[in-house]
């Protein structure tokens, strides 16, 4: 489920926070009272907003249920405070706003420009997350990769630390995890980055990169129109090789990659490896406001190219971030091997609402004990990283 305000435009600079309260919400299958704090900049000539809650499902409508959900959650009026911190009167700031809240069954019912405007407004353009864009989410829906289920819990992954802390007040369990991120210290090129590493680690990286050329492999970074149908067909083959080999579940379809590539354009970075004229491996990345997100990797079945995984997933992403002047590369979770290649552990957050009280209590006990262990591991891994001492201190700031 996601909530979006559709008219995120025509703003002045004044900001304020207004509590909104409504009753008898059917979220999570029970009635409740919920305070929503809406942070907004003062709009000009805008008197109507619309908030839509999205429940993803297949486009084909499901069979009618005995108790259908009411699509309208009501209309509410937001009144501005009497004055802001600079003494501007209510009339000067804005007129009361009415917000109509309703439930829709498909993200396609919301214009992409409205959805993306709100996504950018929430984080700022420099922190824009490509996984929250209309292009990515609608690609999941249209190709059947996102489906609707009856649920007994709600899980919010990768909120900011501030959002994570606030959700605790609404009964959410708090969990911490770790990912591996590379940070750009305004490097001009890859060699300058290597000079921040300890000599032994720098030597190891150079040796791994040399193996690519000795195997007659050619690496290419493709974006937007450079990615052709043949690339997506090959990459889907690589993706299935990875999921099948690791006993995973192929939750993305071939059509998803084609549709996503068409919708997201230059936000997609596909790293491919060629052996002569043949595509043999690939790594999928998405580009956000200041970050490259590395997510999927695959290679031809039974093929083995030493160090190709490190080159395609880690070193090519670092070079791209330097070239595009981006702040960091998020290489995802799992894999302490990433540390010796310049990626350090960072804390991630997630929030979980479990309806069953006994089950929630048991899980809550686990996540509290787990958090202590995760924090200890992050410190140990960070301190044993590949960087020189002065560089490591700057990365900790």
CSV table of C-alpha atoms in Angstrom, one decimal:
chain,number,residue,atom,x,y,z
A,1,UNK,CA,0.0,0.0,0.0
A,2,UNK,CA,1.2,3.5,-0.7
A,3,UNK,CA,-0.3,6.9,-0.1
A,4,UNK,CA,0.1,9.8,-2.5
A,5,UNK,CA,-1.1,13.4,-2.6
A,6,UNK,CA,-1.8,14.2,-6.3
A,7,UNK,CA,-1.4,18.0,-6.5
A,8,UNK,CA,2.3,18.5,-5.5
A,9,UNK,CA,2.9,21.7,-7.4
A,10,UNK,CA,2.5,25.5,-7.2
A,11,UNK,CA,4.3,25.9,-3.8
A,12,UNK,CA,5.5,28.9,-1.9
A,13,UNK,CA,8.4,28.5,0.5
A,14,UNK,CA,6.5,28.5,3.8
A,15,UNK,CA,6.3,25.1,5.5
A,16,UNK,CA,4.1,23.9,8.3
A,17,UNK,CA,2.8,20.6,9.8
A,18,UNK,CA,-0.9,19.9,10.4
A,19,UNK,CA,-2.3,16.9,12.2
A,20,UNK,CA,-5.2,15.0,10.4
A,21,UNK,CA,-7.3,12.6,12.3
A,22,UNK,CA,-9.8,10.1,10.9
A,23,UNK,CA,-11.6,7.1,12.4
A,24,UNK,CA,-12.8,3.6,11.4
A,25,UNK,CA,-9.9,3.0,9.1
A,26,UNK,CA,-10.0,-0.5,7.5
A,27,UNK,CA,-6.2,-0.7,7.1
A,28,UNK,CA,-4.8,-4.0,8.4
A,29,UNK,CA,-8.4,-5.3,8.8
A,30,UNK,CA,-9.5,-3.5,11.9
A,31,UNK,CA,-11.0,-0.2,12.9
A,32,UNK,CA,-8.6,2.3,14.4
A,33,UNK,CA,-7.8,6.0,14.9
A,34,UNK,CA,-4.8,7.3,13.1
A,35,UNK,CA,-3.1,10.7,13.2
A,36,UNK,CA,-1.5,11.7,9.9
A,37,UNK,CA,1.0,14.5,10.0
A,38,UNK,CA,1.1,16.2,6.7
A,39,UNK,CA,4.1,18.4,5.9
A,40,UNK,CA,3.5,20.8,3.1
A,41,UNK,CA,4.7,24.0,1.5
A,42,UNK,CA,2.1,26.7,1.1
A,43,UNK,CA,0.4,26.2,-2.3
A,44,UNK,CA,-0.9,29.1,-4.4
A,45,UNK,CA,-4.3,28.8,-6.0
A,46,UNK,CA,-4.8,25.2,-5.0
A,47,UNK,CA,-7.8,24.3,-2.9
A,48,UNK,CA,-8.2,20.5,-3.5
A,49,UNK,CA,-5.9,17.6,-2.9
A,50,UNK,CA,-6.4,13.9,-3.4
A,51,UNK,CA,-4.8,11.1,-1.4
A,52,UNK,CA,-5.0,7.7,-2.9
A,53,UNK,CA,-4.1,4.4,-1.2
A,54,UNK,CA,-2.7,1.9,-3.7
A,55,UNK,CA,-3.4,-1.8,-3.4
A,56,UNK,CA,-1.5,-3.5,-6.2
A,57,UNK,CA,-3.2,-6.4,-8.0
A,58,UNK,CA,-3.5,-7.9,-11.4
A,59,UNK,CA,-5.3,-5.8,-14.0
A,60,UNK,CA,-7.9,-8.5,-14.4
A,61,UNK,CA,-10.5,-7.9,-11.6
A,62,UNK,CA,-10.7,-10.6,-9.0
A,63,UNK,CA,-14.0,-12.3,-8.1
A,64,UNK,CA,-16.3,-10.2,-5.9
A,65,UNK,CA,-15.7,-10.7,-2.2
A,66,UNK,CA,-18.5,-11.0,0.4
A,67,UNK,CA,-17.4,-7.7,2.0
A,68,UNK,CA,-16.1,-5.2,-0.5
A,69,UNK,CA,-13.9,-2.4,0.7
A,70,UNK,CA,-15.4,1.1,0.6
A,71,UNK,CA,-13.4,3.0,-2.0
A,72,UNK,CA,-14.0,6.4,-0.4
A,73,UNK,CA,-12.4,7.0,3.0
A,74,UNK,CA,-14.0,10.4,3.3
A,75,UNK,CA,-13.3,14.1,2.8
A,76,UNK,CA,-11.4,16.2,5.3
A,77,UNK,CA,-10.7,19.9,5.7
A,78,UNK,CA,-7.2,21.1,6.7
A,79,UNK,CA,-7.1,24.5,8.3
A,80,UNK,CA,-3.8,26.4,8.4
A,81,UNK,CA,-2.4,27.7,11.7
A,82,UNK,CA,-3.2,31.3,12.6
A,83,UNK,CA,0.3,32.4,11.7
A,84,UNK,CA,3.7,31.0,10.8
A,85,UNK,CA,6.9,31.7,12.5
A,86,UNK,CA,7.4,34.9,10.6
A,87,UNK,CA,4.0,36.3,11.6
A,88,UNK,CA,2.3,35.7,8.2
A,89,UNK,CA,-1.5,35.6,8.7
A,90,UNK,CA,-3.7,32.7,7.7
A,91,UNK,CA,-5.3,34.5,4.8
A,92,UNK,CA,-1.9,35.4,3.5
A,93,UNK,CA,-0.6,31.9,3.8
A,94,UNK,CA,-3.4,29.8,2.3
A,95,UNK,CA,-7.1,29.0,2.3
A,96,UNK,CA,-8.4,25.8,4.1
A,97,UNK,CA,-7.8,22.8,1.9
A,98,UNK,CA,-10.1,19.8,1.4
A,99,UNK,CA,-8.6,16.4,0.9
A,100,UNK,CA,-10.5,13.6,-0.7
A,101,UNK,CA,-9.2,10.2,0.4
A,102,UNK,CA,-10.0,7.1,-1.7
A,103,UNK,CA,-8.7,3.6,-2.5
A,104,UNK,CA,-7.8,2.6,-6.1
A,105,UNK,CA,-7.0,-0.8,-7.3
A,106,UNK,CA,-4.3,0.1,-9.8
A,107,UNK,CA,-1.4,2.5,-10.0
A,108,UNK,CA,-2.4,3.1,-13.6
A,109,UNK,CA,-5.3,5.2,-12.3
A,110,UNK,CA,-2.9,7.8,-11.0
A,111,UNK,CA,-1.1,10.0,-13.7
A,112,UNK,CA,2.6,9.3,-13.7
A,113,UNK,CA,3.5,13.0,-13.4
A,114,UNK,CA,1.4,13.3,-10.2
A,115,UNK,CA,2.9,10.2,-8.6
A,116,UNK,CA,6.5,11.2,-9.5
A,117,UNK,CA,5.9,14.8,-8.3
A,118,UNK,CA,5.0,13.5,-4.9
A,119,UNK,CA,7.8,11.0,-4.8
A,120,UNK,CA,10.3,13.8,-5.5
A,121,UNK,CA,8.6,16.2,-3.1
A,122,UNK,CA,8.9,13.5,-0.3
A,123,UNK,CA,12.7,13.1,-0.7
A,124,UNK,CA,13.9,16.0,-2.8
A,125,UNK,CA,15.3,15.5,-6.4
A,126,UNK,CA,18.8,14.8,-5.1
A,127,UNK,CA,17.6,11.9,-3.0
A,128,UNK,CA,15.0,10.5,-5.5
A,129,UNK,CA,14.6,6.7,-5.2
A,130,UNK,CA,14.0,5.1,-8.6
A,131,UNK,CA,12.1,2.2,-7.0
A,132,UNK,CA,9.4,4.6,-5.9
A,133,UNK,CA,8.8,6.0,-9.4
A,134,UNK,CA,5.6,5.4,-11.4
A,135,UNK,CA,7.7,3.8,-14.2
A,136,UNK,CA,9.1,1.1,-11.9
A,137,UNK,CA,6.0,0.3,-10.0
A,138,UNK,CA,3.7,0.3,-13.0
A,139,UNK,CA,6.1,-2.0,-14.8
A,140,UNK,CA,5.7,-4.5,-11.9
A,141,UNK,CA,2.0,-4.2,-12.0
A,142,UNK,CA,1.5,-4.4,-15.8
A,143,UNK,CA,3.7,-7.5,-16.2
A,144,UNK,CA,2.1,-9.4,-13.3
A,145,UNK,CA,5.1,-9.2,-11.0
A,146,UNK,CA,3.1,-7.5,-8.3
A,147,UNK,CA,-0.1,-9.2,-7.1
A,148,UNK,CA,-2.6,-8.7,-4.4
A,149,UNK,CA,-2.8,-10.9,-1.3
A,150,UNK,CA,-4.9,-11.0,1.8
A,151,UNK,CA,-2.3,-10.1,4.5
A,152,UNK,CA,-2.0,-10.4,8.3
A,153,UNK,CA,0.9,-8.0,8.6
A,154,UNK,CA,2.4,-4.8,7.1
A,155,UNK,CA,6.1,-4.5,6.4
A,156,UNK,CA,7.8,-1.2,5.5
A,157,UNK,CA,11.4,-1.6,4.2
A,158,UNK,CA,14.1,1.0,4.0
A,159,UNK,CA,12.4,4.0,5.6
A,160,UNK,CA,14.6,6.8,6.8
A,161,UNK,CA,15.7,6.6,10.4
A,162,UNK,CA,13.4,9.4,11.3
A,163,UNK,CA,10.4,7.7,9.7
A,164,UNK,CA,11.4,4.4,11.4
A,165,UNK,CA,11.4,6.1,14.8
A,166,UNK,CA,8.0,7.7,14.3
A,167,UNK,CA,6.4,4.4,13.3
A,168,UNK,CA,7.3,2.9,16.6
A,169,UNK,CA,4.6,5.2,18.1
A,170,UNK,CA,2.0,3.5,16.0
A,171,UNK,CA,2.8,-0.1,17.2
A,172,UNK,CA,5.3,-1.1,14.5
A,173,UNK,CA,8.2,-3.4,15.5
A,174,UNK,CA,11.6,-1.9,14.7
A,175,UNK,CA,14.3,-3.9,12.9
A,176,UNK,CA,17.8,-3.0,11.8
A,177,UNK,CA,19.9,-4.7,9.2
A,178,UNK,CA,22.9,-3.9,7.1
A,179,UNK,CA,23.8,-3.2,3.5
A,180,UNK,CA,27.1,-2.4,1.8
A,181,UNK,CA,27.6,1.0,0.3
A,182,UNK,CA,30.4,2.7,-1.6
A,183,UNK,CA,30.9,6.5,-1.0
A,184,UNK,CA,32.3,9.0,-3.5
A,185,UNK,CA,34.9,11.4,-2.0
A,186,UNK,CA,34.8,13.6,-5.1
A,187,UNK,CA,37.0,11.2,-7.0
A,188,UNK,CA,38.1,12.2,-10.5
A,189,UNK,CA,38.7,8.6,-11.6
A,190,UNK,CA,38.9,5.0,-10.4
A,191,UNK,CA,42.6,5.2,-9.8
A,192,UNK,CA,42.1,8.1,-7.4
A,193,UNK,CA,39.7,6.0,-5.5
A,194,UNK,CA,42.2,3.2,-5.3
A,195,UNK,CA,44.8,5.5,-3.7
A,196,UNK,CA,42.5,5.8,-0.6
A,197,UNK,CA,42.8,2.0,0.0
A,198,UNK,CA,45.5,0.1,1.8
A,199,UNK,CA,48.3,-1.0,-0.5
A,200,UNK,CA,47.5,-4.7,-0.3
A,201,UNK,CA,43.8,-4.1,-1.0
A,202,UNK,CA,44.6,-1.8,-3.9
A,203,UNK,CA,46.9,-4.4,-5.4
A,204,UNK,CA,44.2,-7.0,-5.2
A,205,UNK,CA,41.6,-4.9,-7.0
A,206,UNK,CA,44.0,-4.1,-9.8
A,207,UNK,CA,44.8,-7.8,-10.3
A,208,UNK,CA,41.1,-8.7,-10.4
A,209,UNK,CA,40.4,-6.0,-13.1
A,210,UNK,CA,43.3,-7.3,-15.2
A,211,UNK,CA,41.7,-10.7,-15.4
A,212,UNK,CA,38.9,-9.3,-17.4
A,213,UNK,CA,41.1,-8.2,-20.4
A,214,UNK,CA,43.1,-11.5,-20.2
A,215,UNK,CA,39.9,-13.4,-20.8
A,216,UNK,CA,39.1,-11.3,-23.9
A,217,UNK,CA,36.0,-9.9,-22.2
A,218,UNK,CA,34.6,-6.4,-23.1
A,219,UNK,CA,32.6,-4.5,-20.5
A,220,UNK,CA,30.0,-2.0,-21.5
A,221,UNK,CA,27.7,0.3,-19.5
A,222,UNK,CA,24.4,0.9,-21.4
A,223,UNK,CA,21.7,3.4,-20.6
A,224,UNK,CA,18.3,4.3,-22.1
A,225,UNK,CA,18.1,3.8,-25.9
A,226,UNK,CA,21.4,2.0,-25.9
A,227,UNK,CA,19.7,-1.0,-24.3
A,228,UNK,CA,18.0,-3.1,-27.0
A,229,UNK,CA,15.5,-5.9,-26.9
A,230,UNK,CA,18.4,-8.4,-27.3
A,231,UNK,CA,20.0,-7.1,-24.2
A,232,UNK,CA,16.9,-7.6,-22.1
A,233,UNK,CA,16.3,-11.1,-23.5
A,234,UNK,CA,19.8,-12.0,-22.7
A,235,UNK,CA,19.7,-10.5,-19.2
A,236,UNK,CA,16.5,-12.3,-18.4
A,237,UNK,CA,18.3,-15.5,-19.3
A,238,UNK,CA,21.2,-14.5,-16.9
A,239,UNK,CA,18.6,-13.6,-14.2
A,240,UNK,CA,17.0,-17.0,-14.5
A,241,UNK,CA,20.4,-18.7,-14.3
A,242,UNK,CA,21.0,-17.0,-11.0
A,243,UNK,CA,17.6,-17.8,-9.5
A,244,UNK,CA,17.7,-21.4,-10.6
A,245,UNK,CA,21.2,-22.0,-9.5
A,246,UNK,CA,20.6,-20.5,-6.0
A,247,UNK,CA,17.2,-22.1,-5.6
A,248,UNK,CA,15.6,-18.7,-5.7
A,249,UNK,CA,12.2,-17.6,-7.0
A,250,UNK,CA,12.1,-15.8,-10.4
A,251,UNK,CA,9.5,-13.2,-9.4
A,252,UNK,CA,10.3,-10.9,-12.4
A,253,UNK,CA,9.2,-11.8,-15.9
A,254,UNK,CA,10.8,-11.3,-19.2
A,255,UNK,CA,8.3,-8.7,-20.1
A,256,UNK,CA,9.0,-6.7,-16.9
A,257,UNK,CA,12.6,-5.9,-18.1
A,258,UNK,CA,11.4,-4.7,-21.5
A,259,UNK,CA,8.6,-2.6,-20.0
A,260,UNK,CA,10.8,-1.2,-17.3
A,261,UNK,CA,13.6,-0.3,-19.7
A,262,UNK,CA,11.1,1.6,-21.9
A,263,UNK,CA,9.4,3.5,-19.1
A,264,UNK,CA,12.5,4.4,-17.1
A,265,UNK,CA,15.0,5.3,-19.9
A,266,UNK,CA,18.3,6.7,-18.6
A,267,UNK,CA,17.4,5.8,-15.0
A,268,UNK,CA,18.4,2.2,-16.0
A,269,UNK,CA,22.1,1.3,-16.1
A,270,UNK,CA,22.8,-2.2,-17.6
A,271,UNK,CA,26.3,-3.4,-17.4
A,272,UNK,CA,27.0,-6.2,-19.9
A,273,UNK,CA,30.0,-8.4,-20.6
A,274,UNK,CA,30.8,-9.6,-24.1
A,275,UNK,CA,33.0,-12.5,-25.1
A,276,UNK,CA,33.5,-11.7,-28.8
A,277,UNK,CA,30.1,-11.1,-30.2
A,278,UNK,CA,28.3,-13.0,-27.4
A,279,UNK,CA,26.7,-11.5,-24.3
A,280,UNK,CA,27.8,-13.7,-21.4
A,281,UNK,CA,26.8,-11.7,-18.3
A,282,UNK,CA,25.1,-8.6,-17.0
A,283,UNK,CA,24.3,-6.5,-13.9
A,284,UNK,CA,21.2,-4.3,-13.5
A,285,UNK,CA,21.4,-1.0,-11.7
A,286,UNK,CA,18.9,1.8,-11.3
A,287,UNK,CA,20.0,5.5,-11.0
A,288,UNK,CA,18.4,7.7,-8.4
A,289,UNK,CA,19.0,11.3,-7.4
A,290,UNK,CA,22.5,10.8,-5.9
A,291,UNK,CA,22.8,7.0,-5.9
A,292,UNK,CA,23.3,4.0,-8.1
A,293,UNK,CA,21.4,1.0,-6.8
A,294,UNK,CA,22.9,-2.3,-7.8
A,295,UNK,CA,20.3,-5.1,-7.7
A,296,UNK,CA,20.5,-8.1,-10.1
A,297,UNK,CA,23.3,-10.1,-11.7
A,298,UNK,CA,23.5,-13.1,-13.9
A,299,UNK,CA,25.8,-15.1,-16.2
A,300,UNK,CA,25.5,-17.8,-18.8
A,301,UNK,CA,24.8,-21.2,-17.2
A,302,UNK,CA,27.9,-23.3,-16.5
A,303,UNK,CA,30.1,-20.4,-17.6
A,304,UNK,CA,33.0,-19.4,-15.4
A,305,UNK,CA,34.9,-16.1,-15.8
A,306,UNK,CA,37.2,-15.4,-12.8
A,307,UNK,CA,36.5,-12.0,-11.2
A,308,UNK,CA,33.7,-11.1,-13.7
A,309,UNK,CA,31.1,-10.8,-10.9
A,310,UNK,CA,33.3,-8.3,-9.0
A,311,UNK,CA,33.9,-6.3,-12.2
A,312,UNK,CA,30.3,-6.2,-13.4
A,313,UNK,CA,28.6,-5.6,-10.1
A,314,UNK,CA,31.1,-3.5,-8.1
A,315,UNK,CA,33.9,-1.9,-10.1
A,316,UNK,CA,31.7,-0.8,-13.1
A,317,UNK,CA,29.2,0.7,-10.7
A,318,UNK,CA,31.9,2.7,-9.0
A,319,UNK,CA,33.3,4.0,-12.3
A,320,UNK,CA,29.7,5.0,-13.3
A,321,UNK,CA,29.1,6.9,-10.1
A,322,UNK,CA,32.4,8.8,-10.5
A,323,UNK,CA,31.6,9.6,-14.1
A,324,UNK,CA,28.1,10.8,-13.2
A,325,UNK,CA,29.2,12.6,-10.1
A,326,UNK,CA,26.9,10.6,-7.8
A,327,UNK,CA,27.4,10.3,-4.1
A,328,UNK,CA,27.3,6.6,-3.5
A,329,UNK,CA,26.6,3.1,-4.8
A,330,UNK,CA,24.3,0.8,-2.9
A,331,UNK,CA,25.3,-2.8,-3.5
A,332,UNK,CA,22.5,-4.4,-1.4
A,333,UNK,CA,22.7,-6.9,1.4
A,334,UNK,CA,24.8,-10.0,1.9
A,335,UNK,CA,28.4,-10.6,1.0
A,336,UNK,CA,31.3,-9.6,3.2
A,337,UNK,CA,33.4,-9.9,0.1
A,338,UNK,CA,32.2,-6.5,-0.9
A,339,UNK,CA,34.1,-4.8,1.9
A,340,UNK,CA,37.5,-5.5,0.4
A,341,UNK,CA,36.3,-3.9,-2.8
A,342,UNK,CA,35.5,-0.6,-1.3
A,343,UNK,CA,31.9,-1.1,0.1
A,344,UNK,CA,31.4,-0.5,3.8
A,345,UNK,CA,28.5,-1.8,6.0
A,346,UNK,CA,25.8,0.7,6.9
A,347,UNK,CA,22.7,0.4,9.0
A,348,UNK,CA,19.3,-0.1,7.3
A,349,UNK,CA,15.8,0.1,8.9
A,350,UNK,CA,12.5,-1.7,8.5
A,351,UNK,CA,9.2,-1.5,10.4
A,352,UNK,CA,6.7,-4.4,10.8
A,353,UNK,CA,3.1,-4.4,12.0
A,354,UNK,CA,1.9,-7.9,13.1
A,355,UNK,CA,-1.8,-8.3,13.8
A,356,UNK,CA,-1.5,-11.4,16.0
A,357,UNK,CA,-0.4,-10.2,19.4
A,358,UNK,CA,1.4,-13.4,20.5
A,359,UNK,CA,3.2,-13.6,17.2
A,360,UNK,CA,4.1,-9.9,17.3
A,361,UNK,CA,5.5,-10.4,20.9
A,362,UNK,CA,7.8,-13.3,19.8
A,363,UNK,CA,9.0,-11.4,16.7
A,364,UNK,CA,9.6,-8.3,18.8
A,365,UNK,CA,11.8,-10.2,21.2
A,366,UNK,CA,13.9,-11.5,18.3
A,367,UNK,CA,14.4,-8.2,16.5
A,368,UNK,CA,15.5,-6.6,19.8
A,369,UNK,CA,18.2,-9.2,20.4
A,370,UNK,CA,19.2,-9.2,16.7
A,371,UNK,CA,19.7,-5.4,16.7
A,372,UNK,CA,22.5,-5.7,19.3
A,373,UNK,CA,24.3,-8.3,17.2
A,374,UNK,CA,23.9,-6.3,14.0
A,375,UNK,CA,25.4,-3.2,15.5
A,376,UNK,CA,28.4,-5.2,16.8
A,377,UNK,CA,29.0,-6.8,13.4
A,378,UNK,CA,28.8,-3.4,11.6
A,379,UNK,CA,31.4,-1.9,13.8
A,380,UNK,CA,33.7,-4.9,13.4
A,381,UNK,CA,33.4,-5.0,9.7
A,382,UNK,CA,33.8,-1.2,9.4
A,383,UNK,CA,37.0,-1.2,11.5
A,384,UNK,CA,38.5,-4.0,9.4
A,385,UNK,CA,37.8,-2.3,6.1
A,386,UNK,CA,40.2,-1.7,3.2
A,387,UNK,CA,40.7,2.0,3.6
A,388,UNK,CA,43.6,3.9,5.1
A,389,UNK,CA,43.0,5.2,8.6
A,390,UNK,CA,42.5,8.9,7.7
A,391,UNK,CA,40.1,8.0,4.9
A,392,UNK,CA,38.1,5.7,7.2
A,393,UNK,CA,37.7,8.5,9.7
A,394,UNK,CA,36.4,10.8,7.0
A,395,UNK,CA,33.9,8.2,5.9
A,396,UNK,CA,32.7,7.9,9.5
A,397,UNK,CA,31.9,11.6,9.7
